[in-house]
Coordinates of C-alpha atoms and ligand atoms in Angstrom, one line a residue:
M1 CA -1.4 5.2 -41.4
M2 CA -5.0 4.0 -40.9
P3 CA -5.2 0.2 -41.1
A4 CA -7.0 -1.1 -44.2
R5 CA -10.0 -2.5 -42.1
Q6 CA -10.5 0.9 -40.4
L7 CA -10.2 2.7 -43.7
F8 CA -12.8 0.4 -45.2
L9 CA -15.2 1.1 -42.2
T10 CA -14.5 4.8 -42.4
L11 CA -15.4 4.9 -46.1
L12 CA -18.5 2.8 -45.6
C13 CA -19.6 5.1 -42.7
A14 CA -19.2 8.2 -44.9
V15 CA -21.4 6.6 -47.6
S16 CA -23.8 5.4 -44.9
A17 CA -24.1 8.9 -43.5
A18 CA -24.9 10.3 -46.9
L19 CA -27.5 7.7 -47.7
A20 CA -29.0 7.4 -44.3
P21 CA -31.9 9.8 -44.6
A22 CA -33.2 8.2 -47.8
A23 CA -32.7 4.7 -46.4
W24 CA -34.7 5.6 -43.3
A25 CA -37.5 7.3 -45.2
Q26 CA -38.0 4.0 -47.0
S27 CA -37.7 1.8 -43.9
K28 CA -40.5 -0.7 -43.5
S29 CA -41.8 -2.2 -40.3
A30 CA -40.0 -5.3 -39.0
D31 CA -40.9 -8.7 -40.5
A32 CA -39.9 -12.2 -39.5
T33 CA -38.1 -12.9 -42.8
Y34 CA -35.7 -9.9 -42.5
V35 CA -32.0 -10.8 -42.7
P36 CA -29.5 -7.9 -42.3
Q37 CA -26.7 -7.3 -44.8
R38 CA -23.2 -6.5 -43.7
G39 CA -22.4 -2.8 -44.5
Q40 CA -26.1 -1.8 -44.6
A41 CA -26.9 1.8 -43.7
G42 CA -27.6 2.7 -40.1
K43 CA -28.7 6.0 -38.6
D44 CA -25.2 7.2 -37.7
V45 CA -23.1 4.2 -38.7
I46 CA -23.5 1.1 -40.8
W47 CA -23.9 -2.4 -39.5
I48 CA -20.8 -4.6 -39.4
P49 CA -20.8 -7.2 -36.6
T50 CA -17.8 -7.5 -34.2
P51 CA -16.1 -10.8 -34.8
Q52 CA -16.8 -13.4 -32.0
G53 CA -13.1 -13.7 -31.1
L54 CA -12.8 -10.0 -30.4
I55 CA -16.2 -9.9 -28.5
D56 CA -14.7 -12.6 -26.2
K57 CA -11.6 -10.4 -25.6
M58 CA -13.8 -7.3 -25.0
L59 CA -15.9 -9.1 -22.4
E60 CA -12.8 -10.6 -20.8
V61 CA -10.9 -7.2 -20.5
T62 CA -14.0 -5.7 -18.9
R63 CA -14.3 -8.7 -16.6
V64 CA -18.0 -9.1 -17.3
G65 CA -19.8 -11.3 -14.7
S66 CA -23.2 -12.1 -13.4
D67 CA -23.5 -8.8 -11.4
D68 CA -23.0 -6.7 -14.5
L69 CA -25.5 -4.8 -16.6
V70 CA -24.0 -4.5 -20.1
Y71 CA -25.2 -1.9 -22.6
D72 CA -24.2 -2.3 -26.2
L73 CA -24.7 1.0 -27.9
G74 CA -25.7 0.3 -31.5
A75 CA -26.6 -3.4 -30.9
G76 CA -26.8 -4.7 -34.5
D77 CA -27.9 -8.3 -34.4
G78 CA -27.4 -8.4 -30.6
I79 CA -24.3 -10.6 -30.6
I80 CA -22.5 -8.6 -27.9
A81 CA -25.5 -8.6 -25.6
I82 CA -26.2 -12.3 -26.3
T83 CA -22.5 -13.2 -25.5
A84 CA -22.5 -11.1 -22.3
A85 CA -25.6 -12.9 -21.0
G86 CA -25.0 -16.4 -22.5
R87 CA -21.3 -16.8 -21.7
H88 CA -20.8 -14.5 -18.7
G89 CA -24.2 -14.6 -17.0
A90 CA -24.7 -10.8 -17.2
R91 CA -27.9 -8.9 -17.9
A92 CA -27.6 -7.0 -21.1
V93 CA -29.4 -4.3 -23.1
G94 CA -28.8 -3.5 -26.7
I95 CA -29.9 -0.2 -28.1
E96 CA -30.5 -0.3 -31.9
Y97 CA -32.0 2.4 -34.0
N98 CA -33.1 0.3 -37.0
P99 CA -36.5 -1.3 -36.0
Q100 CA -36.0 -4.2 -38.3
M101 CA -32.5 -4.9 -37.0
A102 CA -33.8 -4.5 -33.4
D103 CA -36.5 -7.1 -34.1
Y104 CA -34.0 -9.4 -35.7
A105 CA -31.8 -9.1 -32.6
R106 CA -34.8 -9.9 -30.4
R107 CA -35.3 -13.1 -32.5
K108 CA -31.7 -14.0 -32.0
V109 CA -32.0 -13.4 -28.2
A110 CA -35.1 -15.6 -28.1
E111 CA -33.4 -18.4 -30.2
A112 CA -30.5 -18.3 -27.6
G113 CA -33.1 -18.7 -24.8
L114 CA -31.9 -15.4 -23.2
S115 CA -35.1 -13.3 -23.3
N116 CA -35.0 -13.2 -19.5
K117 CA -31.6 -11.6 -19.4
V118 CA -31.3 -9.6 -22.6
S119 CA -33.5 -6.8 -23.8
I120 CA -33.2 -4.9 -27.1
I121 CA -34.4 -1.4 -27.1
T122 CA -35.4 0.2 -30.4
G123 CA -34.0 3.6 -30.0
D124 CA -31.3 6.2 -30.5
I125 CA -28.1 5.9 -28.5
F126 CA -28.0 9.7 -28.2
K127 CA -31.5 9.7 -26.6
E128 CA -31.8 6.5 -24.6
D129 CA -30.6 6.5 -21.0
F130 CA -27.7 4.0 -20.5
S131 CA -26.5 5.5 -17.2
A132 CA -27.4 2.3 -15.2
A133 CA -24.8 0.2 -17.2
T134 CA -21.8 -1.2 -15.3
V135 CA -20.2 -2.0 -18.7
V136 CA -20.6 -0.2 -22.0
T137 CA -19.6 -1.7 -25.3
L138 CA -19.3 0.3 -28.6
Y139 CA -18.5 -0.4 -32.2
L140 CA -19.4 3.0 -33.7
Y141 CA -17.2 5.6 -35.2
P142 CA -14.6 8.1 -33.8
D143 CA -16.9 11.2 -33.8
L144 CA -19.8 9.2 -32.3
N145 CA -17.5 8.0 -29.5
M146 CA -16.5 11.7 -28.9
R147 CA -20.2 12.7 -28.8
L148 CA -20.9 10.0 -26.2
R149 CA -17.8 10.7 -24.2
P150 CA -19.3 13.4 -21.9
S151 CA -22.1 11.1 -20.9
I152 CA -19.7 8.2 -20.4
L153 CA -17.4 10.3 -18.2
A154 CA -20.4 11.3 -16.1
M155 CA -21.2 7.7 -15.4
K156 CA -20.5 6.0 -12.0
P157 CA -16.7 5.9 -11.4
G158 CA -15.6 2.3 -12.1
T159 CA -17.9 1.8 -15.1
R160 CA -16.0 -0.2 -17.7
V161 CA -16.1 0.8 -21.3
V162 CA -14.8 -1.0 -24.4
S163 CA -14.8 0.1 -28.0
H164 CA -14.1 -2.0 -31.0
A165 CA -11.7 -0.2 -33.4
F166 CA -12.2 3.4 -32.3
T167 CA -10.6 5.5 -29.5
M168 CA -12.0 8.3 -27.4
G169 CA -9.7 11.2 -28.6
D170 CA -7.3 12.3 -25.9
W171 CA -8.7 9.9 -23.3
E172 CA -6.0 7.3 -23.4
P173 CA -7.2 3.7 -23.0
D174 CA -6.2 1.7 -19.9
E175 CA -5.7 -1.4 -22.1
T176 CA -5.8 -2.5 -25.7
V177 CA -6.9 -6.0 -26.7
S178 CA -6.8 -7.6 -30.1
D179 CA -7.9 -10.7 -32.0
Q180 CA -6.4 -11.3 -35.4
S181 CA -6.5 -7.9 -37.1
A182 CA -9.3 -6.5 -34.9
R183 CA -8.5 -4.3 -31.9
A184 CA -10.5 -2.9 -29.0
F185 CA -9.8 -0.2 -26.5
Y186 CA -10.7 -0.4 -22.8
W187 CA -11.3 2.4 -20.2
M188 CA -12.5 2.6 -16.7
V189 CA -14.5 5.8 -15.9
P190 CA -12.4 7.7 -13.3
A191 CA -13.7 9.5 -10.3
Q192 CA -13.3 13.3 -10.5
I193 CA -10.8 14.4 -7.9
E194 CA -9.1 17.5 -9.3
G195 CA -8.9 20.3 -6.7
E196 CA -8.2 20.8 -3.1
W197 CA -8.9 18.4 -0.3
T198 CA -8.1 18.1 3.4
L199 CA -7.0 14.7 4.6
N200 CA -7.5 13.9 8.3
G201 CA -6.2 10.8 10.1
L202 CA -2.7 11.6 11.2
E203 CA -3.0 12.7 14.8
G204 CA -2.9 16.6 14.9
M205 CA -1.5 16.8 11.4
P206 CA -4.2 17.6 8.7
V207 CA -2.8 17.2 5.2
N208 CA -3.7 19.5 2.4
L209 CA -4.0 17.6 -0.9
S210 CA -4.0 19.3 -4.2
F211 CA -4.8 17.0 -7.2
R212 CA -4.3 17.7 -10.9
Q213 CA -6.2 15.3 -13.2
S214 CA -6.4 14.5 -16.9
F215 CA -9.0 11.6 -17.1
Q216 CA -7.4 8.7 -15.2
Q217 CA -3.9 10.3 -15.0
I218 CA -3.4 12.1 -11.7
G219 CA -0.7 13.9 -9.8
G220 CA -0.6 16.3 -6.9
M221 CA 1.0 17.8 -3.9
A222 CA 0.7 17.2 -0.2
T223 CA 1.2 20.0 2.3
I224 CA 1.9 19.0 5.9
Q225 CA 2.8 21.7 8.5
G226 CA 3.4 24.2 5.8
V227 CA 5.8 22.0 3.8
S228 CA 4.8 20.9 0.3
Q229 CA 5.9 17.8 -1.6
P230 CA 4.8 16.0 -4.7
L231 CA 2.7 12.9 -4.2
V232 CA 4.6 9.7 -5.1
G233 CA 3.0 7.0 -7.3
A234 CA -0.5 8.6 -7.4
R235 CA -2.9 6.3 -9.1
L236 CA -6.6 6.4 -9.8
R237 CA -8.6 3.5 -11.2
G238 CA -12.3 4.2 -11.2
D239 CA -13.0 5.3 -7.6
E240 CA -9.8 3.6 -6.1
L241 CA -7.1 6.1 -5.2
S242 CA -3.6 5.5 -3.9
F243 CA -0.5 7.5 -3.3
K244 CA 2.5 7.9 -1.0
M245 CA 3.9 10.9 0.8
S246 CA 6.5 11.7 3.4
L247 CA 5.8 12.8 7.0
P248 CA 7.8 15.6 8.6
D249 CA 10.0 13.0 10.2
R250 CA 10.7 11.6 6.7
Q251 CA 8.8 8.4 7.2
L252 CA 7.0 7.3 4.0
V253 CA 3.3 6.7 4.4
S254 CA 0.9 5.2 1.8
F255 CA -2.8 6.0 1.4
T256 CA -5.3 3.8 -0.3
G257 CA -9.0 4.8 -0.4
R258 CA -12.2 5.1 -2.3
V259 CA -13.6 8.3 -3.7
K260 CA -17.3 8.9 -3.2
A261 CA -18.4 12.4 -4.4
S262 CA -16.7 14.9 -2.0
T263 CA -15.3 12.3 0.4
I264 CA -12.3 9.9 0.1
S265 CA -12.3 7.2 2.8
G266 CA -9.4 4.9 3.3
T267 CA -6.3 3.9 5.2
L268 CA -3.0 5.5 5.9
N269 CA -0.3 2.9 6.3
T270 CA 2.5 4.2 8.5
P271 CA 5.5 2.1 9.6
S272 CA 3.9 1.9 13.1
A273 CA 0.2 1.6 12.4
N274 CA -2.6 1.5 9.9
L275 CA -4.9 4.5 10.5
S276 CA -8.4 5.2 9.2
A277 CA -8.3 8.4 7.2
E278 CA -10.8 10.6 5.4
A279 CA -10.3 13.4 2.9
R280 CA -13.0 16.0 2.2
R281 CA -13.1 18.4 -0.7
K282 CA -12.5 22.0 0.4
Ligands
SAM301 C1 -20.9 -1.3 -36.5 S1 -22.5 -1.9 -36.0 C2 -22.1 -2.7 -34.4 C3 -23.1 -3.7 -34.0 C4 -22.8 -4.4 -32.7 N1 -22.6 -3.5 -31.6 C5 -21.5 -5.2 -32.9 O1 -20.4 -4.8 -32.4 O2 -21.5 -6.3 -33.5 C6 -23.4 -0.4 -35.5 C7 -24.9 -0.5 -35.2 O3 -25.3 0.7 -34.7 C8 -26.6 1.0 -35.2 N2 -26.8 2.5 -35.1 C9 -26.3 3.5 -35.9 N3 -26.7 4.7 -35.4 C10 -27.4 4.4 -34.3 C11 -28.0 5.3 -33.3 N4 -27.9 6.6 -33.4 N5 -28.7 4.7 -32.3 C12 -28.7 3.3 -32.2 N6 -28.2 2.5 -33.1 C13 -27.5 3.0 -34.1 C14 -26.5 0.5 -36.7 O4 -27.8 0.2 -37.2 C15 -25.7 -0.8 -36.5 O5 -26.5 -1.9 -36.3

């Protein structure tokens, strides 16, 4: 059953989509007295602000800090960007289609004294480039999340993504956070490792690795000296990969490393030594 709040937003979004072209045809240029109304039409989704309590949880779960560049897609009054900069020291960019709303958000940014850290772009989230973000925040609509998903999955592995209320289809969240009746879903963009790799590092014993992948869920096989075995505890978080496998003498070794394009660099921990190891895509 869809929760009442989500049902309400869904219905409002449907109405908004139907009314949007007329609303935009009548849109006027921004003015200093403009005050947005909850539920007002937007290009692809209406404006309802995320409650401050949930914003705090969203920025906590993404561990936003001063090194981050946060993009809020569909920025509304700029509250997420303002909180990311004001409370977490991040730089933040909000993308907002409605020029009056974008101007209003800029006023809020200026009032918060954050114009040096926050910029509000008047633009369309489907046209603007947000690939530089280290953290992406969303409060949109399920089908908009799905339209954005390919661009999000193509971002740098390790990019953190958090979406108020709506999921990303079959890409399972890494975590869910909630505040009162509001919920948000958190993901980390995984590196792409599916396929065949050769791991070198064990003296005279190259290991063939074969990975299967569904988003952040991975599994695979290791083949050493012609003998194949399933990888144990294979885990991928962003670009961080770890797994265990047995050597021909049955000793268990663990690998931890980082994926960078067609190379995985890391360490093989054997009972007798920690060895540098590198895997290359075949
Ligand atoms: C549900 S509100 C979320 C506002 C803010 N992110 C928050 O969580 O408080 C969605 C916002 O997206 C804006 N919007 C809708 N379609 C858009 C598009 N294609 N590009 C940019 N902004 C859009 C709406 O005007 C509205 O302000």
